[in-house]
């Protein structure tokens, strides 16, 4: 009877207490914005809490990528995971989490094995790649819609000028406006194609630049339309000033967002693009109002 009890007690001591347990997540997501990736490995029942009693081994798909031997106080990382390291000062607290550069953090299953004297345990952590959009989906829509809307409003103004103010618009000026308008339209469409959808990349950043920067052309084109139709009035000057201020805001927002993987100044840039579109709308309404109140347009006199 007593020998059986002794065997059971010995089995409990060797089997139950010899097993290290872990208190950490088993799934980690990596995005393009990560500079480093931390794979958690937290032991919850250390007893000795001495660095010399610790031994840590990390494996990726069964291949050893990092080891730490507390007896010799030495660590080693494989050639494919040179950036692999752990916070040695936190190891006695049970934290054997592996830190990697994002370039070394290959998605897949990682195994953390921890040994404390004669007690050991392991945990498998899965690293996944999560694709995220550079801007919020709603911001993506507004960034593309506002410049395209502004261009459409420009073509509306151009139609009024060519129909109502034919005598004031020479063929050379008309061709120039058409060429400039078509060029701007093509550039913005190409920029929109490069910009969405997608993560932060050189391609997307280039697309955003092609959307925002050329919109200054709209200020010049609207000025040409005003001067061609009825000259510069105070209201027309106010519209141009408003449009230029919108462009300044858009460019400032662009400069703050273009190098950020997770941009926070998107609303500033969108506000600028929205003001540009608003100015084009006001210009169209004003031009339509003036044109409807002019019964005849006297031909321009040549000196």
PDB file of C-alpha atoms in Angstrom:
ATOM      1  CA  UNK A   1       0.000   0.000   0.000  1.00  0.00           C
ATOM      2  CA  UNK A   2       2.680   2.540   1.017  1.00  0.00           C
ATOM      3  CA  UNK A   3       4.903   1.845  -1.981  1.00  0.00           C
ATOM      4  CA  UNK A   4       1.905   2.564  -4.247  1.00  0.00           C
ATOM      5  CA  UNK A   5       1.226   5.864  -2.476  1.00  0.00           C
ATOM      6  CA  UNK A   6       4.901   6.801  -2.775  1.00  0.00           C
ATOM      7  CA  UNK A   7       4.842   6.076  -6.510  1.00  0.00           C
ATOM      8  CA  UNK A   8       1.718   8.198  -6.968  1.00  0.00           C
ATOM      9  CA  UNK A   9       3.244  11.096  -5.027  1.00  0.00           C
ATOM     10  CA  UNK A  10       6.476  10.841  -6.990  1.00  0.00           C
ATOM     11  CA  UNK A  11       4.522  10.836 -10.238  1.00  0.00           C
ATOM     12  CA  UNK A  12       2.619  13.943  -9.155  1.00  0.00           C
ATOM     13  CA  UNK A  13       5.833  15.782  -8.289  1.00  0.00           C
ATOM     14  CA  UNK A  14       7.668  14.768 -11.447  1.00  0.00           C
ATOM     15  CA  UNK A  15       4.714  15.030 -13.820  1.00  0.00           C
ATOM     16  CA  UNK A  16       2.690  17.994 -12.573  1.00  0.00           C
ATOM     17  CA  UNK A  17       5.298  20.397 -11.207  1.00  0.00           C
ATOM     18  CA  UNK A  18       7.853  19.519 -13.883  1.00  0.00           C
ATOM     19  CA  UNK A  19       5.597  20.976 -16.579  1.00  0.00           C
ATOM     20  CA  UNK A  20       5.959  24.701 -17.270  1.00  0.00           C
ATOM     21  CA  UNK A  21       2.751  26.458 -18.262  1.00  0.00           C
ATOM     22  CA  UNK A  22       2.372  29.507 -20.500  1.00  0.00           C
ATOM     23  CA  UNK A  23       0.135  32.532 -20.336  1.00  0.00           C
ATOM     24  CA  UNK A  24       0.427  34.238 -23.740  1.00  0.00           C
ATOM     25  CA  UNK A  25      -1.413  34.563 -27.026  1.00  0.00           C
ATOM     26  CA  UNK A  26      -0.842  31.947 -29.690  1.00  0.00           C
ATOM     27  CA  UNK A  27      -1.573  34.096 -32.753  1.00  0.00           C
ATOM     28  CA  UNK A  28       0.323  37.239 -33.779  1.00  0.00           C
ATOM     29  CA  UNK A  29      -0.453  39.402 -36.827  1.00  0.00           C
ATOM     30  CA  UNK A  30       2.179  41.284 -38.797  1.00  0.00           C
ATOM     31  CA  UNK A  31       1.411  44.226 -41.081  1.00  0.00           C
ATOM     32  CA  UNK A  32       3.518  46.226 -43.517  1.00  0.00           C
ATOM     33  CA  UNK A  33       3.798  48.968 -40.881  1.00  0.00           C
ATOM     34  CA  UNK A  34       5.637  46.764 -38.391  1.00  0.00           C
ATOM     35  CA  UNK A  35       9.325  47.536 -37.951  1.00  0.00           C
ATOM     36  CA  UNK A  36       9.716  44.768 -35.397  1.00  0.00           C
ATOM     37  CA  UNK A  37       7.661  41.732 -34.478  1.00  0.00           C
ATOM     38  CA  UNK A  38       7.412  40.254 -30.984  1.00  0.00           C
ATOM     39  CA  UNK A  39       6.377  36.631 -30.590  1.00  0.00           C
ATOM     40  CA  UNK A  40       5.106  36.191 -27.013  1.00  0.00           C
ATOM     41  CA  UNK A  41       6.302  33.406 -24.772  1.00  0.00           C
ATOM     42  CA  UNK A  42       5.338  34.008 -21.118  1.00  0.00           C
ATOM     43  CA  UNK A  43       5.914  31.292 -18.522  1.00  0.00           C
ATOM     44  CA  UNK A  44       3.498  31.618 -15.594  1.00  0.00           C
ATOM     45  CA  UNK A  45       4.933  29.178 -13.048  1.00  0.00           C
ATOM     46  CA  UNK A  46       8.685  29.683 -12.731  1.00  0.00           C
ATOM     47  CA  UNK A  47      10.088  28.708  -9.347  1.00  0.00           C
ATOM     48  CA  UNK A  48      13.854  29.253  -9.194  1.00  0.00           C
ATOM     49  CA  UNK A  49      13.875  32.514 -11.175  1.00  0.00           C
ATOM     50  CA  UNK A  50      17.609  32.303 -11.786  1.00  0.00           C
ATOM     51  CA  UNK A  51      19.175  33.054 -15.150  1.00  0.00           C
ATOM     52  CA  UNK A  52      21.689  30.206 -14.820  1.00  0.00           C
ATOM     53  CA  UNK A  53      18.834  27.721 -14.487  1.00  0.00           C
ATOM     54  CA  UNK A  54      17.197  28.875 -17.732  1.00  0.00           C
ATOM     55  CA  UNK A  55      17.472  27.480 -21.225  1.00  0.00           C
ATOM     56  CA  UNK A  56      15.405  28.874 -24.124  1.00  0.00           C
ATOM     57  CA  UNK A  57      15.031  27.552 -27.638  1.00  0.00           C
ATOM     58  CA  UNK A  58      12.968  29.037 -30.479  1.00  0.00           C
ATOM     59  CA  UNK A  59      12.228  27.048 -33.620  1.00  0.00           C
ATOM     60  CA  UNK A  60      10.544  27.894 -36.916  1.00  0.00           C
ATOM     61  CA  UNK A  61       8.952  25.002 -38.765  1.00  0.00           C
ATOM     62  CA  UNK A  62      11.058  22.620 -36.727  1.00  0.00           C
ATOM     63  CA  UNK A  63      14.334  24.417 -37.489  1.00  0.00           C
ATOM     64  CA  UNK A  64      16.244  25.935 -34.590  1.00  0.00           C
ATOM     65  CA  UNK A  65      16.545  29.726 -35.029  1.00  0.00           C
ATOM     66  CA  UNK A  66      17.538  31.002 -31.570  1.00  0.00           C
ATOM     67  CA  UNK A  67      18.910  29.534 -28.345  1.00  0.00           C
ATOM     68  CA  UNK A  68      19.946  30.888 -24.981  1.00  0.00           C
ATOM     69  CA  UNK A  69      21.954  28.912 -22.445  1.00  0.00           C
ATOM     70  CA  UNK A  70      21.836  30.431 -18.980  1.00  0.00           C
ATOM     71  CA  UNK A  71      24.676  28.251 -17.650  1.00  0.00           C
ATOM     72  CA  UNK A  72      27.154  29.742 -20.121  1.00  0.00           C
ATOM     73  CA  UNK A  73      25.194  32.990 -20.494  1.00  0.00           C
ATOM     74  CA  UNK A  74      25.412  32.683 -24.273  1.00  0.00           C
ATOM     75  CA  UNK A  75      22.897  32.979 -27.071  1.00  0.00           C
ATOM     76  CA  UNK A  76      22.961  32.048 -30.723  1.00  0.00           C
ATOM     77  CA  UNK A  77      20.733  32.976 -33.699  1.00  0.00           C
ATOM     78  CA  UNK A  78      20.634  31.302 -37.109  1.00  0.00           C
ATOM     79  CA  UNK A  79      21.783  33.028 -40.284  1.00  0.00           C
ATOM     80  CA  UNK A  80      18.215  33.497 -41.535  1.00  0.00           C
ATOM     81  CA  UNK A  81      17.116  35.141 -38.277  1.00  0.00           C
ATOM     82  CA  UNK A  82      20.088  37.326 -37.374  1.00  0.00           C
ATOM     83  CA  UNK A  83      17.894  39.899 -35.653  1.00  0.00           C
ATOM     84  CA  UNK A  84      16.371  37.348 -33.281  1.00  0.00           C
ATOM     85  CA  UNK A  85      16.791  38.232 -29.614  1.00  0.00           C
ATOM     86  CA  UNK A  86      15.032  38.129 -26.250  1.00  0.00           C
ATOM     87  CA  UNK A  87      14.974  40.513 -23.286  1.00  0.00           C
ATOM     88  CA  UNK A  88      17.421  38.675 -21.034  1.00  0.00           C
ATOM     89  CA  UNK A  89      16.654  40.908 -18.048  1.00  0.00           C
ATOM     90  CA  UNK A  90      13.014  39.774 -18.184  1.00  0.00           C
ATOM     91  CA  UNK A  91      13.801  36.104 -18.546  1.00  0.00           C
ATOM     92  CA  UNK A  92      13.786  35.455 -14.797  1.00  0.00           C
ATOM     93  CA  UNK A  93      10.242  36.867 -14.749  1.00  0.00           C
ATOM     94  CA  UNK A  94       9.169  34.213 -17.245  1.00  0.00           C
ATOM     95  CA  UNK A  95       9.279  36.420 -20.348  1.00  0.00           C
ATOM     96  CA  UNK A  96      11.059  34.560 -23.163  1.00  0.00           C
ATOM     97  CA  UNK A  97       9.354  36.471 -25.996  1.00  0.00           C
ATOM     98  CA  UNK A  98      11.284  36.594 -29.257  1.00  0.00           C
ATOM     99  CA  UNK A  99      11.869  39.911 -30.997  1.00  0.00           C
ATOM    100  CA  UNK A 100      12.574  40.026 -34.733  1.00  0.00           C
ATOM    101  CA  UNK A 101      12.998  42.645 -37.407  1.00  0.00           C
ATOM    102  CA  UNK A 102       9.971  42.672 -39.694  1.00  0.00           C
ATOM    103  CA  UNK A 103      12.158  41.584 -42.617  1.00  0.00           C
ATOM    104  CA  UNK A 104      13.168  38.424 -40.734  1.00  0.00           C
ATOM    105  CA  UNK A 105       9.710  37.637 -39.391  1.00  0.00           C
ATOM    106  CA  UNK A 106       8.523  34.994 -41.846  1.00  0.00           C
ATOM    107  CA  UNK A 107       4.860  33.989 -41.384  1.00  0.00           C
ATOM    108  CA  UNK A 108       4.383  30.483 -40.021  1.00  0.00           C
ATOM    109  CA  UNK A 109       4.479  28.519 -36.771  1.00  0.00           C
ATOM    110  CA  UNK A 110       7.152  29.284 -34.178  1.00  0.00           C
ATOM    111  CA  UNK A 111       7.851  27.031 -31.205  1.00  0.00           C
ATOM    112  CA  UNK A 112       9.134  28.398 -27.907  1.00  0.00           C
ATOM    113  CA  UNK A 113      10.770  25.818 -25.589  1.00  0.00           C
ATOM    114  CA  UNK A 114      11.698  26.919 -22.070  1.00  0.00           C
ATOM    115  CA  UNK A 115      13.600  24.877 -19.507  1.00  0.00           C
ATOM    116  CA  UNK A 116      14.098  25.803 -15.854  1.00  0.00           C
ATOM    117  CA  UNK A 117      16.430  23.304 -14.221  1.00  0.00           C
ATOM    118  CA  UNK A 118      14.563  20.003 -14.680  1.00  0.00           C
ATOM    119  CA  UNK A 119      11.212  21.614 -15.555  1.00  0.00           C
ATOM    120  CA  UNK A 120      10.290  22.369 -19.139  1.00  0.00           C
ATOM    121  CA  UNK A 121       7.451  23.271 -21.467  1.00  0.00           C
ATOM    122  CA  UNK A 122       6.698  24.638 -24.918  1.00  0.00           C
ATOM    123  CA  UNK A 123       4.181  26.770 -26.765  1.00  0.00           C
ATOM    124  CA  UNK A 124       3.479  27.223 -30.478  1.00  0.00           C
ATOM    125  CA  UNK A 125       2.906  30.774 -31.734  1.00  0.00           C
ATOM    126  CA  UNK A 126       1.502  31.376 -35.222  1.00  0.00           C
ATOM    127  CA  UNK A 127       2.635  34.500 -37.088  1.00  0.00           C
ATOM    128  CA  UNK A 128       0.221  35.717 -39.751  1.00  0.00           C
ATOM    129  CA  UNK A 129       0.504  38.506 -42.323  1.00  0.00           C
ATOM    130  CA  UNK A 130      -2.422  40.914 -42.239  1.00  0.00           C
ATOM    131  CA  UNK A 131      -2.940  43.241 -45.209  1.00  0.00           C
ATOM    132  CA  UNK A 132      -4.175  46.713 -44.245  1.00  0.00           C
ATOM    133  CA  UNK A 133      -5.172  49.626 -46.440  1.00  0.00           C
ATOM    134  CA  UNK A 134      -2.933  52.702 -46.320  1.00  0.00           C
ATOM    135  CA  UNK A 135      -5.888  54.998 -45.622  1.00  0.00           C
ATOM    136  CA  UNK A 136      -9.297  54.192 -44.197  1.00  0.00           C
ATOM    137  CA  UNK A 137     -11.667  52.966 -46.950  1.00  0.00           C
ATOM    138  CA  UNK A 138     -13.858  56.071 -46.566  1.00  0.00           C
ATOM    139  CA  UNK A 139     -10.795  58.291 -46.883  1.00  0.00           C
ATOM    140  CA  UNK A 140      -9.745  56.391 -50.020  1.00  0.00           C
ATOM    141  CA  UNK A 141     -13.096  57.177 -51.616  1.00  0.00           C
ATOM    142  CA  UNK A 142     -12.994  60.892 -50.757  1.00  0.00           C
ATOM    143  CA  UNK A 143      -9.382  61.294 -51.890  1.00  0.00           C
ATOM    144  CA  UNK A 144     -10.339  59.997 -55.327  1.00  0.00           C
ATOM    145  CA  UNK A 145     -13.855  61.457 -55.611  1.00  0.00           C
ATOM    146  CA  UNK A 146     -13.062  65.114 -54.803  1.00  0.00           C
ATOM    147  CA  UNK A 147     -10.431  65.667 -57.546  1.00  0.00           C
ATOM    148  CA  UNK A 148     -12.528  63.809 -60.132  1.00  0.00           C
ATOM    149  CA  UNK A 149     -15.594  65.845 -59.150  1.00  0.00           C
ATOM    150  CA  UNK A 150     -13.568  69.047 -59.452  1.00  0.00           C
ATOM    151  CA  UNK A 151     -12.423  68.046 -62.947  1.00  0.00           C
ATOM    152  CA  UNK A 152     -15.996  67.295 -64.027  1.00  0.00           C
ATOM    153  CA  UNK A 153     -17.094  70.708 -62.748  1.00  0.00           C
ATOM    154  CA  UNK A 154     -14.288  72.294 -64.740  1.00  0.00           C
ATOM    155  CA  UNK A 155     -15.553  70.623 -67.912  1.00  0.00           C
ATOM    156  CA  UNK A 156     -18.990  71.987 -67.073  1.00  0.00           C
ATOM    157  CA  UNK A 157     -17.572  75.512 -66.902  1.00  0.00           C
ATOM    158  CA  UNK A 158     -15.664  74.924 -70.103  1.00  0.00           C
ATOM    159  CA  UNK A 159     -18.909  73.919 -71.815  1.00  0.00           C
ATOM    160  CA  UNK A 160     -20.600  77.152 -70.714  1.00  0.00           C
ATOM    161  CA  UNK A 161     -17.689  79.252 -71.972  1.00  0.00           C
ATOM    162  CA  UNK A 162     -17.543  77.567 -75.371  1.00  0.00           C
ATOM    163  CA  UNK A 163     -21.300  77.780 -75.885  1.00  0.00           C
ATOM    164  CA  UNK A 164     -22.137  81.168 -74.390  1.00  0.00           C
ATOM    165  CA  UNK A 165     -18.921  83.083 -74.951  1.00  0.00           C
ATOM    166  CA  UNK A 166     -17.812  81.853 -78.364  1.00  0.00           C
ATOM    167  CA  UNK A 167     -16.813  85.316 -79.496  1.00  0.00           C
ATOM    168  CA  UNK A 168     -14.496  85.754 -76.504  1.00  0.00           C
ATOM    169  CA  UNK A 169     -12.786  82.375 -76.827  1.00  0.00           C
ATOM    170  CA  UNK A 170     -10.270  82.056 -79.638  1.00  0.00           C
ATOM    171  CA  UNK A 171      -9.529  78.703 -81.203  1.00  0.00           C
ATOM    172  CA  UNK A 172      -5.987  78.716 -79.780  1.00  0.00           C
ATOM    173  CA  UNK A 173      -7.261  79.352 -76.272  1.00  0.00           C
ATOM    174  CA  UNK A 174      -9.939  76.684 -76.658  1.00  0.00           C
ATOM    175  CA  UNK A 175      -7.391  74.109 -77.807  1.00  0.00           C
ATOM    176  CA  UNK A 176      -5.089  75.063 -74.940  1.00  0.00           C
ATOM    177  CA  UNK A 177      -7.858  74.610 -72.376  1.00  0.00           C
ATOM    178  CA  UNK A 178      -8.840  71.255 -73.878  1.00  0.00           C
ATOM    179  CA  UNK A 179      -5.251  69.964 -73.865  1.00  0.00           C
ATOM    180  CA  UNK A 180      -4.646  71.102 -70.284  1.00  0.00           C
ATOM    181  CA  UNK A 181      -7.969  69.687 -69.118  1.00  0.00           C
ATOM    182  CA  UNK A 182      -7.382  66.329 -70.801  1.00  0.00           C
ATOM    183  CA  UNK A 183      -3.858  66.101 -69.427  1.00  0.00           C
ATOM    184  CA  UNK A 184      -5.095  66.795 -65.885  1.00  0.00           C
ATOM    185  CA  UNK A 185      -7.907  64.262 -66.286  1.00  0.00           C
ATOM    186  CA  UNK A 186      -5.546  61.520 -67.461  1.00  0.00           C
ATOM    187  CA  UNK A 187      -2.977  62.212 -64.727  1.00  0.00           C
ATOM    188  CA  UNK A 188      -5.569  62.105 -61.935  1.00  0.00           C
ATOM    189  CA  UNK A 189      -7.128  58.893 -63.297  1.00  0.00           C
ATOM    190  CA  UNK A 190      -3.692  57.238 -63.469  1.00  0.00           C
ATOM    191  CA  UNK A 191      -2.997  58.424 -59.929  1.00  0.00           C
ATOM    192  CA  UNK A 192      -6.312  56.965 -58.730  1.00  0.00           C
ATOM    193  CA  UNK A 193      -5.491  53.606 -60.311  1.00  0.00           C
ATOM    194  CA  UNK A 194      -2.089  53.536 -58.589  1.00  0.00           C
ATOM    195  CA  UNK A 195      -3.477  54.759 -55.277  1.00  0.00           C
ATOM    196  CA  UNK A 196      -6.332  52.386 -54.461  1.00  0.00           C
ATOM    197  CA  UNK A 197      -6.647  49.783 -53.276  1.00  0.00           C
ATOM    198  CA  UNK A 198      -3.479  48.757 -51.536  1.00  0.00           C
ATOM    199  CA  UNK A 199      -1.059  49.004 -48.647  1.00  0.00           C
ATOM    200  CA  UNK A 200       1.526  51.691 -48.096  1.00  0.00           C
ATOM    201  CA  UNK A 201       4.062  51.435 -50.906  1.00  0.00           C
ATOM    202  CA  UNK A 202       5.988  53.535 -53.386  1.00  0.00           C
ATOM    203  CA  UNK A 203       3.275  52.800 -55.955  1.00  0.00           C
ATOM    204  CA  UNK A 204       0.485  54.062 -53.724  1.00  0.00           C
ATOM    205  CA  UNK A 205       2.489  57.103 -52.619  1.00  0.00           C
ATOM    206  CA  UNK A 206       3.190  57.972 -56.265  1.00  0.00           C
ATOM    207  CA  UNK A 207      -0.505  57.625 -57.061  1.00  0.00           C
ATOM    208  CA  UNK A 208      -1.445  59.945 -54.209  1.00  0.00           C
ATOM    209  CA  UNK A 209       1.045  62.515 -55.464  1.00  0.00           C
ATOM    210  CA  UNK A 210      -0.439  62.326 -58.962  1.00  0.00           C
ATOM    211  CA  UNK A 211      -3.891  62.925 -57.498  1.00  0.00           C
ATOM    212  CA  UNK A 212      -3.055  65.914 -55.286  1.00  0.00           C
ATOM    213  CA  UNK A 213      -0.193  67.896 -56.833  1.00  0.00           C
ATOM    214  CA  UNK A 214      -1.634  68.457 -60.349  1.00  0.00           C
ATOM    215  CA  UNK A 215      -4.856  69.936 -58.931  1.00  0.00           C
ATOM    216  CA  UNK A 216      -3.096  73.318 -58.942  1.00  0.00           C
ATOM    217  CA  UNK A 217      -3.859  73.230 -62.673  1.00  0.00           C
ATOM    218  CA  UNK A 218      -7.530  73.721 -61.813  1.00  0.00           C
ATOM    219  CA  UNK A 219      -6.735  77.118 -60.299  1.00  0.00           C
ATOM    220  CA  UNK A 220      -5.027  78.216 -63.518  1.00  0.00           C
ATOM    221  CA  UNK A 221      -7.777  76.790 -65.721  1.00  0.00           C
ATOM    222  CA  UNK A 222     -10.528  78.453 -63.718  1.00  0.00           C
ATOM    223  CA  UNK A 223      -8.697  81.778 -63.941  1.00  0.00           C
ATOM    224  CA  UNK A 224      -8.498  81.383 -67.728  1.00  0.00           C
ATOM    225  CA  UNK A 225     -12.224  80.604 -67.912  1.00  0.00           C
ATOM    226  CA  UNK A 226     -13.160  83.629 -65.816  1.00  0.00           C
ATOM    227  CA  UNK A 227     -11.018  86.003 -67.827  1.00  0.00           C
ATOM    228  CA  UNK A 228     -12.322  84.555 -71.077  1.00  0.00           C
ATOM    229  CA  UNK A 229     -15.986  84.772 -70.086  1.00  0.00           C
ATOM    230  CA  UNK A 230     -16.583  88.011 -68.197  1.00  0.00           C
ATOM    231  CA  UNK A 231     -13.316  89.138 -66.671  1.00  0.00           C
ATOM    232  CA  UNK A 232     -12.203  89.117 -63.055  1.00  0.00           C
ATOM    233  CA  UNK A 233     -14.828  90.248 -60.559  1.00  0.00           C
ATOM    234  CA  UNK A 234     -14.527  90.351 -56.781  1.00  0.00           C
ATOM    235  CA  UNK A 235     -16.554  87.151 -56.485  1.00  0.00           C
ATOM    236  CA  UNK A 236     -14.377  85.418 -59.089  1.00  0.00           C
ATOM    237  CA  UNK A 237     -11.232  86.515 -57.246  1.00  0.00           C
ATOM    238  CA  UNK A 238     -12.707  85.156 -53.993  1.00  0.00           C
ATOM    239  CA  UNK A 239     -13.369  81.801 -55.652  1.00  0.00           C
ATOM    240  CA  UNK A 240      -9.782  81.592 -56.921  1.00  0.00           C
ATOM    241  CA  UNK A 241      -8.375  82.515 -53.496  1.00  0.00           C
ATOM    242  CA  UNK A 242     -10.565  79.855 -51.863  1.00  0.00           C
ATOM    243  CA  UNK A 243      -9.425  77.273 -54.403  1.00  0.00           C
ATOM    244  CA  UNK A 244      -5.756  78.132 -53.916  1.00  0.00           C
ATOM    245  CA  UNK A 245      -6.100  77.881 -50.121  1.00  0.00           C
ATOM    246  CA  UNK A 246      -7.678  74.461 -50.602  1.00  0.00           C
ATOM    247  CA  UNK A 247      -4.694  73.437 -52.706  1.00  0.00           C
ATOM    248  CA  UNK A 248      -2.268  74.623 -50.008  1.00  0.00           C
ATOM    249  CA  UNK A 249      -4.114  72.559 -47.391  1.00  0.00           C
ATOM    250  CA  UNK A 250      -4.095  69.513 -49.664  1.00  0.00           C
ATOM    251  CA  UNK A 251      -0.351  69.800 -50.301  1.00  0.00           C
ATOM    252  CA  UNK A 252       0.424  70.239 -46.600  1.00  0.00           C
ATOM    253  CA  UNK A 253      -1.687  67.165 -45.807  1.00  0.00           C
ATOM    254  CA  UNK A 254       0.076  65.258 -48.577  1.00  0.00           C
ATOM    255  CA  UNK A 255       3.516  66.134 -47.201  1.00  0.00           C
ATOM    256  CA  UNK A 256       2.465  64.894 -43.756  1.00  0.00           C
ATOM    257  CA  UNK A 257       0.987  61.640 -45.090  1.00  0.00           C
ATOM    258  CA  UNK A 258       3.318  60.633 -47.902  1.00  0.00           C
ATOM    259  CA  UNK A 259       6.005  59.116 -45.646  1.00  0.00           C
ATOM    260  CA  UNK A 260       3.694  57.706 -42.969  1.00  0.00           C
ATOM    261  CA  UNK A 261       2.680  54.070 -43.021  1.00  0.00           C
ATOM    262  CA  UNK A 262      -0.304  54.918 -40.801  1.00  0.00           C
ATOM    263  CA  UNK A 263      -1.159  58.519 -41.749  1.00  0.00           C
ATOM    264  CA  UNK A 264      -3.041  60.652 -39.248  1.00  0.00           C
ATOM    265  CA  UNK A 265      -3.336  63.830 -41.329  1.00  0.00           C
ATOM    266  CA  UNK A 266      -5.563  62.344 -44.019  1.00  0.00           C
ATOM    267  CA  UNK A 267      -8.534  64.585 -43.036  1.00  0.00           C
ATOM    268  CA  UNK A 268      -6.408  67.710 -43.610  1.00  0.00           C
ATOM    269  CA  UNK A 269      -5.545  66.626 -47.142  1.00  0.00           C
ATOM    270  CA  UNK A 270      -9.131  65.569 -47.839  1.00  0.00           C
ATOM    271  CA  UNK A 271     -10.410  68.935 -46.575  1.00  0.00           C
ATOM    272  CA  UNK A 272      -8.124  70.692 -49.045  1.00  0.00           C
ATOM    273  CA  UNK A 273      -9.345  68.539 -51.930  1.00  0.00           C
ATOM    274  CA  UNK A 274     -12.930  69.149 -50.852  1.00  0.00           C
ATOM    275  CA  UNK A 275     -12.383  72.917 -50.868  1.00  0.00           C
ATOM    276  CA  UNK A 276     -10.964  72.696 -54.399  1.00  0.00           C
ATOM    277  CA  UNK A 277     -14.082  70.844 -55.550  1.00  0.00           C
ATOM    278  CA  UNK A 278     -16.285  73.381 -53.724  1.00  0.00           C
ATOM    279  CA  UNK A 279     -14.537  76.261 -55.479  1.00  0.00           C
ATOM    280  CA  UNK A 280     -15.134  74.585 -58.834  1.00  0.00           C
ATOM    281  CA  UNK A 281     -18.813  74.177 -57.955  1.00  0.00           C
ATOM    282  CA  UNK A 282     -19.108  77.837 -56.969  1.00  0.00           C
ATOM    283  CA  UNK A 283     -17.375  78.793 -60.187  1.00  0.00           C
ATOM    284  CA  UNK A 284     -19.814  76.744 -62.241  1.00  0.00           C
ATOM    285  CA  UNK A 285     -22.853  78.189 -60.459  1.00  0.00           C
ATOM    286  CA  UNK A 286     -21.512  81.740 -60.756  1.00  0.00           C
ATOM    287  CA  UNK A 287     -20.655  81.347 -64.428  1.00  0.00           C
ATOM    288  CA  UNK A 288     -24.071  79.837 -65.151  1.00  0.00           C
ATOM    289  CA  UNK A 289     -25.765  82.685 -63.268  1.00  0.00           C
ATOM    290  CA  UNK A 290     -23.839  85.378 -65.127  1.00  0.00           C
ATOM    291  CA  UNK A 291     -24.347  83.685 -68.486  1.00  0.00           C
ATOM    292  CA  UNK A 292     -28.106  83.363 -67.948  1.00  0.00           C
ATOM    293  CA  UNK A 293     -28.359  87.087 -67.207  1.00  0.00           C
ATOM    294  CA  UNK A 294     -26.486  88.114 -70.341  1.00  0.00           C
ATOM    295  CA  UNK A 295     -28.701  88.083 -73.410  1.00  0.00           C
ATOM    296  CA  UNK A 296     -26.013  88.913 -75.869  1.00  0.00           C
ATOM    297  CA  UNK A 297     -22.277  88.953 -75.656  1.00  0.00           C
ATOM    298  CA  UNK A 298     -20.683  91.686 -77.748  1.00  0.00           C
ATOM    299  CA  UNK A 299     -17.801  90.489 -79.875  1.00  0.00           C
ATOM    300  CA  UNK A 300     -14.348  91.471 -78.770  1.00  0.00           C
ATOM    301  CA  UNK A 301     -12.912  94.465 -80.554  1.00  0.00           C
ATOM    302  CA  UNK A 302      -9.664  94.169 -82.327  1.00  0.00           C
ATOM    303  CA  UNK A 303      -7.300  97.138 -82.239  1.00  0.00           C
TER     304      UNK A 303
END
